[in-house]
Amino acid sequence: MRSRRVLTAVDSHTEGMPTRVVTGGVGVIPGATMNDKRLHFMEHMDDIREFLMNEPRGHAAMSGSILQPPTRDDCDWGVVYIEVSGCLPMCGHGTIGTATVLVETGMVEVVEPVTTIRLDTPAGLVIARVAVTDGHADAVTIENVPSFVDRLDAVISVPGLGDVPYSLAFGGNYYAMVNLDDVGLPFDRARQQEILDAGLKIMDAINEQAAPQHPFITGLDHCHHVEFIAPGSDASHSRHAMAIHPGWFDRSPCGTGTSARMAELWARSELALDTDFVNESFIGSRFTGRLVAETDVAGVPAVIPTITGRAWVTGMGQYMLDPADPFPTGFVF
């Protein structure tokens, strides 16, 4: 058995969405901050992401995280998030999965009933509070980075769809929120390809005509997520289909998307602080969110969201690359 690359990882899923937590084999990624590490990884080490996320080792909706030493003195671990679409500044389901793995593997000191893990992410400090019983991670509540609305009730001209109303909010990534009724589609997985096609067209239109620019996260200048809101959704219980570049759906309720959605509802004065908000995914799994404080980001009103969800370890592996493998970075099908 030959291999010129060996990476170790613990696989998990968060409410249906995978997180492959890379625990060894990458080394320390260069960079003074975690976002610097993300940018360096994207430019010089992206073959590792492709190797782990693409088929045949991954799949078309694969996601993961790479554990790193923190760049901040107030953090326990650093995290670089990877998925089939690239490297995210922040990933909510991935943070829940990562925190679960850290507890389940004993990579942090486990304290019952709550183990607190401070994570250095490319988007900033994220605090994970893991509910633990008999050493088992039962649920995770993450305190996310400040979330805010970029634009409310805007309209974008989309080829094939016409003028589409949308709002854009940041919850760790940028999310366009679109009512499914406004594109004439039902909340029905039998129509998922049509919903996905509409989402990709909307992303392209936003990025070509009115791309966002985060005030201080370098390299965050695009929208790769469209949160299609199902009819009947409100500020207590919302259902959605999350279309993601380059062409897949989030299986989880999406932690950063839930944060963005709560920021939008707060901006509309529909969701108050310290009020539960249930966000339901396309497969019916749920996160419970709350807004716990008001703040600002570069002068823009913002909120601090928390997200509670569950994750489960599904396996442990060593991912190897035979020198004769014709797909050293996998393939996209």
CSV table of C-alpha atoms in Angstrom, one decimal:
chain,number,residue,atom,x,y,z
A,1,MET,CA,0.0,0.0,0.0
A,2,ARG,CA,1.6,3.3,-1.2
A,3,SER,CA,0.6,6.8,-0.4
A,4,ARG,CA,2.1,10.2,-0.9
A,5,ARG,CA,-0.5,11.9,1.3
A,6,VAL,CA,-2.2,10.8,4.5
A,7,LEU,CA,-4.8,13.0,6.2
A,8,THR,CA,-6.7,12.0,9.3
A,9,ALA,CA,-10.2,13.1,10.0
A,10,VAL,CA,-13.3,12.5,12.1
A,11,ASP,CA,-16.5,12.6,10.1
A,12,SER,CA,-19.8,13.8,11.6
A,13,HIS,CA,-23.1,15.2,10.5
A,14,THR,CA,-25.0,18.1,11.8
A,15,GLU,CA,-28.8,17.7,11.4
A,16,GLY,CA,-28.1,15.8,8.2
A,17,MET,CA,-25.2,17.9,6.8
A,18,PRO,CA,-21.6,16.4,6.8
A,19,THR,CA,-18.6,17.9,8.4
A,20,ARG,CA,-15.3,16.1,7.8
A,21,VAL,CA,-13.1,17.5,10.7
A,22,VAL,CA,-9.4,17.2,9.6
A,23,THR,CA,-7.3,16.5,12.7
A,24,GLY,CA,-3.9,15.8,11.1
A,25,GLY,CA,-1.7,15.7,8.0
A,26,VAL,CA,-2.1,19.4,6.9
A,27,GLY,CA,0.4,21.1,9.1
A,28,VAL,CA,0.2,24.7,10.2
A,29,ILE,CA,-1.2,26.9,7.5
A,30,PRO,CA,0.8,30.2,7.2
A,31,GLY,CA,-0.9,33.4,8.2
A,32,ALA,CA,-1.1,35.9,11.0
A,33,THR,CA,-4.9,35.7,11.4
A,34,MET,CA,-7.3,32.9,10.6
A,35,ASN,CA,-8.6,34.8,7.6
A,36,ASP,CA,-5.0,35.1,6.4
A,37,LYS,CA,-4.7,31.3,6.7
A,38,ARG,CA,-8.0,30.9,4.8
A,39,LEU,CA,-6.7,33.1,1.9
A,40,HIS,CA,-3.3,31.4,1.9
A,41,PHE,CA,-5.0,28.0,1.8
A,42,MET,CA,-7.2,29.1,-1.1
A,43,GLU,CA,-4.2,30.3,-3.1
A,44,HIS,CA,-1.6,27.7,-2.3
A,45,MET,CA,-3.2,24.6,-0.7
A,46,ASP,CA,-6.6,24.2,-2.4
A,47,ASP,CA,-5.7,20.8,-3.7
A,48,ILE,CA,-6.2,19.5,-0.1
A,49,ARG,CA,-9.8,20.8,-0.1
A,50,GLU,CA,-10.4,19.2,-3.5
A,51,PHE,CA,-8.8,16.0,-2.4
A,52,LEU,CA,-11.2,15.7,0.6
A,53,MET,CA,-14.4,17.3,-0.7
A,54,ASN,CA,-14.6,16.1,-4.3
A,55,GLU,CA,-15.6,12.6,-5.4
A,56,PRO,CA,-14.5,9.9,-4.9
A,57,ARG,CA,-13.5,10.7,-1.3
A,58,GLY,CA,-16.3,13.3,-0.9
A,59,HIS,CA,-19.4,14.1,-2.8
A,60,ALA,CA,-21.4,17.0,-4.4
A,61,ALA,CA,-22.5,18.4,-1.1
A,62,MET,CA,-19.5,17.7,1.1
A,63,SER,CA,-18.3,20.0,3.8
A,64,GLY,CA,-15.5,20.0,6.3
A,65,SER,CA,-13.2,21.9,8.7
A,66,ILE,CA,-9.4,21.9,9.2
A,67,LEU,CA,-8.2,22.3,12.8
A,68,GLN,CA,-5.4,24.7,13.4
A,69,PRO,CA,-3.6,26.4,16.3
A,70,PRO,CA,-5.4,29.6,17.1
A,71,THR,CA,-4.0,32.9,16.1
A,72,ARG,CA,-5.7,34.6,19.1
A,73,ASP,CA,-4.6,34.1,22.7
A,74,ASP,CA,-8.3,33.9,23.8
A,75,CYS,CA,-9.1,30.8,21.7
A,76,ASP,CA,-8.7,27.1,22.1
A,77,TRP,CA,-8.6,26.1,18.5
A,78,GLY,CA,-8.5,27.7,15.0
A,79,VAL,CA,-10.7,26.5,12.2
A,80,VAL,CA,-10.5,26.8,8.4
A,81,TYR,CA,-13.8,25.8,6.8
A,82,ILE,CA,-13.8,23.9,3.5
A,83,GLU,CA,-16.6,22.6,1.2
A,84,VAL,CA,-17.1,21.8,-2.4
A,85,SER,CA,-17.6,25.5,-3.2
A,86,GLY,CA,-14.4,26.7,-1.6
A,87,CYS,CA,-13.4,28.1,1.8
A,88,LEU,CA,-16.0,29.9,3.9
A,89,PRO,CA,-15.3,32.6,6.5
A,90,MET,CA,-17.7,30.9,8.8
A,91,CYS,CA,-19.9,27.8,8.8
A,92,GLY,CA,-22.5,27.2,11.5
A,93,HIS,CA,-23.3,23.6,10.9
A,94,GLY,CA,-19.5,23.0,10.5
A,95,THR,CA,-18.8,24.7,13.9
A,96,ILE,CA,-21.5,22.5,15.6
A,97,GLY,CA,-19.9,19.4,14.0
A,98,THR,CA,-16.3,20.5,14.9
A,99,ALA,CA,-17.2,21.2,18.5
A,100,THR,CA,-19.0,17.9,18.8
A,101,VAL,CA,-15.9,16.1,17.5
A,102,LEU,CA,-13.5,18.0,19.8
A,103,VAL,CA,-15.6,16.8,22.8
A,104,GLU,CA,-16.2,13.3,21.6
A,105,THR,CA,-12.5,12.7,20.8
A,106,GLY,CA,-11.2,14.4,24.0
A,107,MET,CA,-9.3,17.1,22.1
A,108,VAL,CA,-10.6,19.6,24.6
A,109,GLU,CA,-11.0,19.3,28.3
A,110,VAL,CA,-14.5,18.0,28.7
A,111,VAL,CA,-16.6,19.6,31.5
A,112,GLU,CA,-20.2,18.6,32.4
A,113,PRO,CA,-22.9,19.8,32.0
A,114,VAL,CA,-21.4,22.4,29.5
A,115,THR,CA,-18.0,22.4,27.8
A,116,THR,CA,-17.1,25.9,26.4
A,117,ILE,CA,-14.9,26.0,23.3
A,118,ARG,CA,-13.6,29.3,22.0
A,119,LEU,CA,-12.9,29.0,18.2
A,120,ASP,CA,-10.8,31.3,16.1
A,121,THR,CA,-12.5,31.5,12.7
A,122,PRO,CA,-11.8,33.6,9.6
A,123,ALA,CA,-15.0,35.6,10.4
A,124,GLY,CA,-13.9,36.2,14.0
A,125,LEU,CA,-14.4,34.7,17.5
A,126,VAL,CA,-17.2,32.0,17.7
A,127,ILE,CA,-18.0,30.5,21.1
A,128,ALA,CA,-19.4,26.9,21.2
A,129,ARG,CA,-21.1,25.7,24.3
A,130,VAL,CA,-21.5,22.0,24.2
A,131,ALA,CA,-24.1,20.3,26.4
A,132,VAL,CA,-22.5,17.1,27.7
A,133,THR,CA,-23.9,14.1,29.5
A,134,ASP,CA,-21.6,11.1,30.5
A,135,GLY,CA,-19.0,12.4,28.1
A,136,HIS,CA,-21.4,12.6,25.1
A,137,ALA,CA,-22.0,15.8,23.2
A,138,ASP,CA,-25.8,16.1,23.2
A,139,ALA,CA,-26.2,19.5,21.6
A,140,VAL,CA,-24.2,22.6,20.7
A,141,THR,CA,-25.1,26.3,21.0
A,142,ILE,CA,-22.8,28.6,19.1
A,143,GLU,CA,-22.5,32.3,19.7
A,144,ASN,CA,-21.9,33.6,16.2
A,145,VAL,CA,-20.1,36.7,14.8
A,146,PRO,CA,-22.2,39.9,14.6
A,147,SER,CA,-24.9,39.6,11.8
A,148,PHE,CA,-26.4,42.5,9.9
A,149,VAL,CA,-28.6,43.4,6.9
A,150,ASP,CA,-26.8,44.7,3.9
A,151,ARG,CA,-30.0,45.6,1.9
A,152,LEU,CA,-33.7,45.2,2.6
A,153,ASP,CA,-36.4,44.8,0.0
A,154,ALA,CA,-34.1,45.3,-3.0
A,155,VAL,CA,-34.9,44.1,-6.5
A,156,ILE,CA,-32.5,42.4,-8.9
A,157,SER,CA,-33.0,41.8,-12.7
A,158,VAL,CA,-32.4,38.1,-13.3
A,159,PRO,CA,-32.3,36.6,-16.8
A,160,GLY,CA,-35.2,34.2,-17.3
A,161,LEU,CA,-36.8,35.3,-14.0
A,162,GLY,CA,-37.4,39.0,-14.5
A,163,ASP,CA,-37.2,41.4,-11.5
A,164,VAL,CA,-36.8,39.4,-8.3
A,165,PRO,CA,-37.4,41.0,-4.8
A,166,TYR,CA,-34.7,40.0,-2.3
A,167,SER,CA,-32.9,41.0,0.9
A,168,LEU,CA,-29.3,40.5,1.6
A,169,ALA,CA,-27.9,39.8,5.0
A,170,PHE,CA,-24.6,38.7,6.6
A,171,GLY,CA,-24.4,35.9,9.2
A,172,GLY,CA,-20.9,34.7,8.6
A,173,ASN,CA,-21.5,34.6,4.8
A,174,TYR,CA,-23.8,36.7,2.7
A,175,TYR,CA,-27.3,35.4,2.0
A,176,ALA,CA,-29.9,36.5,-0.4
A,177,MET,CA,-33.4,35.8,1.0
A,178,VAL,CA,-36.0,35.3,-1.6
A,179,ASN,CA,-39.6,34.2,-1.2
A,180,LEU,CA,-40.3,31.1,-3.2
A,181,ASP,CA,-43.7,32.6,-4.3
A,182,ASP,CA,-41.8,35.5,-6.0
A,183,VAL,CA,-40.1,33.0,-8.4
A,184,GLY,CA,-43.3,31.0,-8.9
A,185,LEU,CA,-41.9,27.8,-7.3
A,186,PRO,CA,-43.3,25.5,-4.5
A,187,PHE,CA,-41.5,24.3,-1.4
A,188,ASP,CA,-41.2,20.8,-2.9
A,189,ARG,CA,-38.1,18.6,-3.2
A,190,ALA,CA,-39.6,17.2,-6.4
A,191,ARG,CA,-38.9,20.7,-7.9
A,192,GLN,CA,-35.4,21.0,-6.4
A,193,GLN,CA,-33.6,21.3,-9.8
A,194,GLU,CA,-35.8,24.3,-10.8
A,195,ILE,CA,-35.3,25.9,-7.4
A,196,LEU,CA,-31.5,25.3,-7.6
A,197,ASP,CA,-31.4,26.7,-11.2
A,198,ALA,CA,-33.2,29.9,-10.0
A,199,GLY,CA,-30.9,30.3,-7.0
A,200,LEU,CA,-27.8,30.1,-9.3
A,201,LYS,CA,-29.2,32.7,-11.6
A,202,ILE,CA,-30.0,35.0,-8.7
A,203,MET,CA,-26.4,34.6,-7.3
A,204,ASP,CA,-24.9,35.4,-10.7
A,205,ALA,CA,-27.1,38.5,-11.1
A,206,ILE,CA,-26.3,39.8,-7.6
A,207,ASN,CA,-22.5,39.2,-8.1
A,208,GLU,CA,-22.6,40.9,-11.5
A,209,GLN,CA,-24.8,43.8,-10.7
A,210,ALA,CA,-24.6,44.5,-7.0
A,211,ALA,CA,-21.9,42.4,-5.3
A,212,PRO,CA,-21.6,42.9,-1.5
A,213,GLN,CA,-18.3,43.8,0.2
A,214,HIS,CA,-17.7,43.0,3.8
A,215,PRO,CA,-16.2,46.0,5.7
A,216,PHE,CA,-13.2,44.1,7.1
A,217,ILE,CA,-13.2,40.4,6.0
A,218,THR,CA,-10.8,40.4,3.1
A,219,GLY,CA,-12.0,38.3,0.2
A,220,LEU,CA,-15.7,38.3,1.1
A,221,ASP,CA,-17.1,40.1,-1.8
A,222,HIS,CA,-19.8,37.8,-3.2
A,223,CYS,CA,-23.1,36.0,-2.5
A,224,HIS,CA,-23.0,32.2,-2.9
A,225,HIS,CA,-26.2,31.4,-1.0
A,226,VAL,CA,-29.9,32.0,-1.7
A,227,GLU,CA,-32.3,31.2,1.1
A,228,PHE,CA,-35.6,30.5,-0.6
A,229,ILE,CA,-38.3,31.1,2.0
A,230,ALA,CA,-41.3,28.8,2.0
A,231,PRO,CA,-44.9,30.2,2.2
A,232,GLY,CA,-46.2,30.5,5.7
A,233,SER,CA,-42.8,31.2,7.3
A,234,ASP,CA,-42.7,33.8,10.0
A,235,ALA,CA,-40.5,35.1,12.8
A,236,SER,CA,-41.2,32.1,15.0
A,237,HIS,CA,-40.9,29.2,12.5
A,238,SER,CA,-39.4,29.5,9.0
A,239,ARG,CA,-38.8,26.9,6.4
A,240,HIS,CA,-36.4,27.3,3.5
A,241,ALA,CA,-34.4,25.7,0.7
A,242,MET,CA,-30.8,26.8,0.8
A,243,ALA,CA,-29.3,26.9,-2.7
A,244,ILE,CA,-25.5,27.1,-2.7
A,245,HIS,CA,-22.8,27.7,-5.3
A,246,PRO,CA,-21.8,25.9,-7.5
A,247,GLY,CA,-25.0,23.8,-7.4
A,248,TRP,CA,-26.3,22.0,-4.3
A,249,PHE,CA,-28.6,22.4,-1.3
A,250,ASP,CA,-27.7,22.6,2.4
A,251,ARG,CA,-29.1,19.6,4.2
A,252,SER,CA,-28.9,21.3,7.6
A,253,PRO,CA,-30.9,24.4,8.5
A,254,CYS,CA,-27.6,26.4,7.9
A,255,GLY,CA,-26.2,28.1,11.0
A,256,THR,CA,-24.9,31.2,9.3
A,257,GLY,CA,-28.0,31.4,7.1
A,258,THR,CA,-30.2,31.2,10.2
A,259,SER,CA,-28.1,34.1,11.7
A,260,ALA,CA,-28.7,36.1,8.5
A,261,ARG,CA,-32.4,35.4,8.5
A,262,MET,CA,-32.7,36.5,12.1
A,263,ALA,CA,-30.8,39.7,11.4
A,264,GLU,CA,-33.3,40.4,8.6
A,265,LEU,CA,-36.3,39.7,10.8
A,266,TRP,CA,-34.8,41.9,13.5
A,267,ALA,CA,-34.3,44.7,11.0
A,268,ARG,CA,-38.0,44.4,10.1
A,269,SER,CA,-38.9,44.7,13.9
A,270,GLU,CA,-40.4,41.2,13.6
A,271,LEU,CA,-38.0,39.3,15.9
A,272,ALA,CA,-37.0,40.6,19.3
A,273,LEU,CA,-34.0,39.8,21.4
A,274,ASP,CA,-34.1,36.7,23.6
A,275,THR,CA,-36.9,35.1,21.5
A,276,ASP,CA,-36.7,31.6,20.1
A,277,PHE,CA,-36.7,31.3,16.3
A,278,VAL,CA,-36.9,27.8,14.7
A,279,ASN,CA,-35.4,27.5,11.2
A,280,GLU,CA,-36.2,24.3,9.2
A,281,SER,CA,-34.2,22.9,6.4
A,282,PHE,CA,-35.3,21.4,3.0
A,283,ILE,CA,-35.1,17.9,4.6
A,284,GLY,CA,-37.1,18.9,7.8
A,285,SER,CA,-34.2,19.2,10.3
A,286,ARG,CA,-34.2,22.2,12.6
A,287,PHE,CA,-32.0,24.7,14.4
A,288,THR,CA,-33.2,27.0,17.2
A,289,GLY,CA,-31.8,30.5,17.0
A,290,ARG,CA,-31.9,33.5,19.4
A,291,LEU,CA,-30.7,37.0,19.2
A,292,VAL,CA,-28.9,37.8,22.4
A,293,ALA,CA,-27.5,41.4,22.0
A,294,GLU,CA,-27.4,44.4,19.7
A,295,THR,CA,-24.1,45.8,18.4
A,296,ASP,CA,-22.8,47.3,15.1
A,297,VAL,CA,-20.4,46.4,12.3
A,298,ALA,CA,-18.6,49.4,10.9
A,299,GLY,CA,-21.5,51.6,12.0
A,300,VAL,CA,-24.2,49.3,10.6
A,301,PRO,CA,-26.7,48.1,13.2
A,302,ALA,CA,-26.1,44.4,13.9
A,303,VAL,CA,-27.1,41.6,16.3
A,304,ILE,CA,-25.3,38.7,18.1
A,305,PRO,CA,-27.1,35.4,17.2
A,306,THR,CA,-26.9,32.1,18.9
A,307,ILE,CA,-27.8,28.8,17.1
A,308,THR,CA,-28.5,25.5,18.8
A,309,GLY,CA,-28.3,22.2,17.0
A,310,ARG,CA,-27.0,18.6,17.2
A,311,ALA,CA,-24.3,16.7,15.5
A,312,TRP,CA,-23.2,13.0,15.6
A,313,VAL,CA,-19.8,11.4,14.8
A,314,THR,CA,-20.2,9.0,11.9
A,315,GLY,CA,-16.7,7.7,11.4
A,316,MET,CA,-13.0,8.1,11.6
A,317,GLY,CA,-10.6,7.8,8.6
A,318,GLN,CA,-7.2,8.1,7.1
A,319,TYR,CA,-7.5,9.6,3.6
A,320,MET,CA,-4.7,8.4,1.3
A,321,LEU,CA,-3.4,9.3,-2.1
A,322,ASP,CA,-1.8,6.5,-4.1
A,323,PRO,CA,0.9,7.9,-6.4
A,324,ALA,CA,-0.8,6.2,-9.4
A,325,ASP,CA,-4.3,7.6,-8.6
A,326,PRO,CA,-5.5,9.4,-11.7
A,327,PHE,CA,-7.7,11.7,-9.6
A,328,PRO,CA,-5.3,13.3,-7.1
A,329,THR,CA,-7.7,16.2,-6.5
A,330,GLY,CA,-10.8,14.2,-7.1
A,331,PHE,CA,-13.4,15.2,-9.7
A,332,VAL,CA,-16.7,17.1,-10.1
A,333,PHE,CA,-19.4,15.2,-11.8
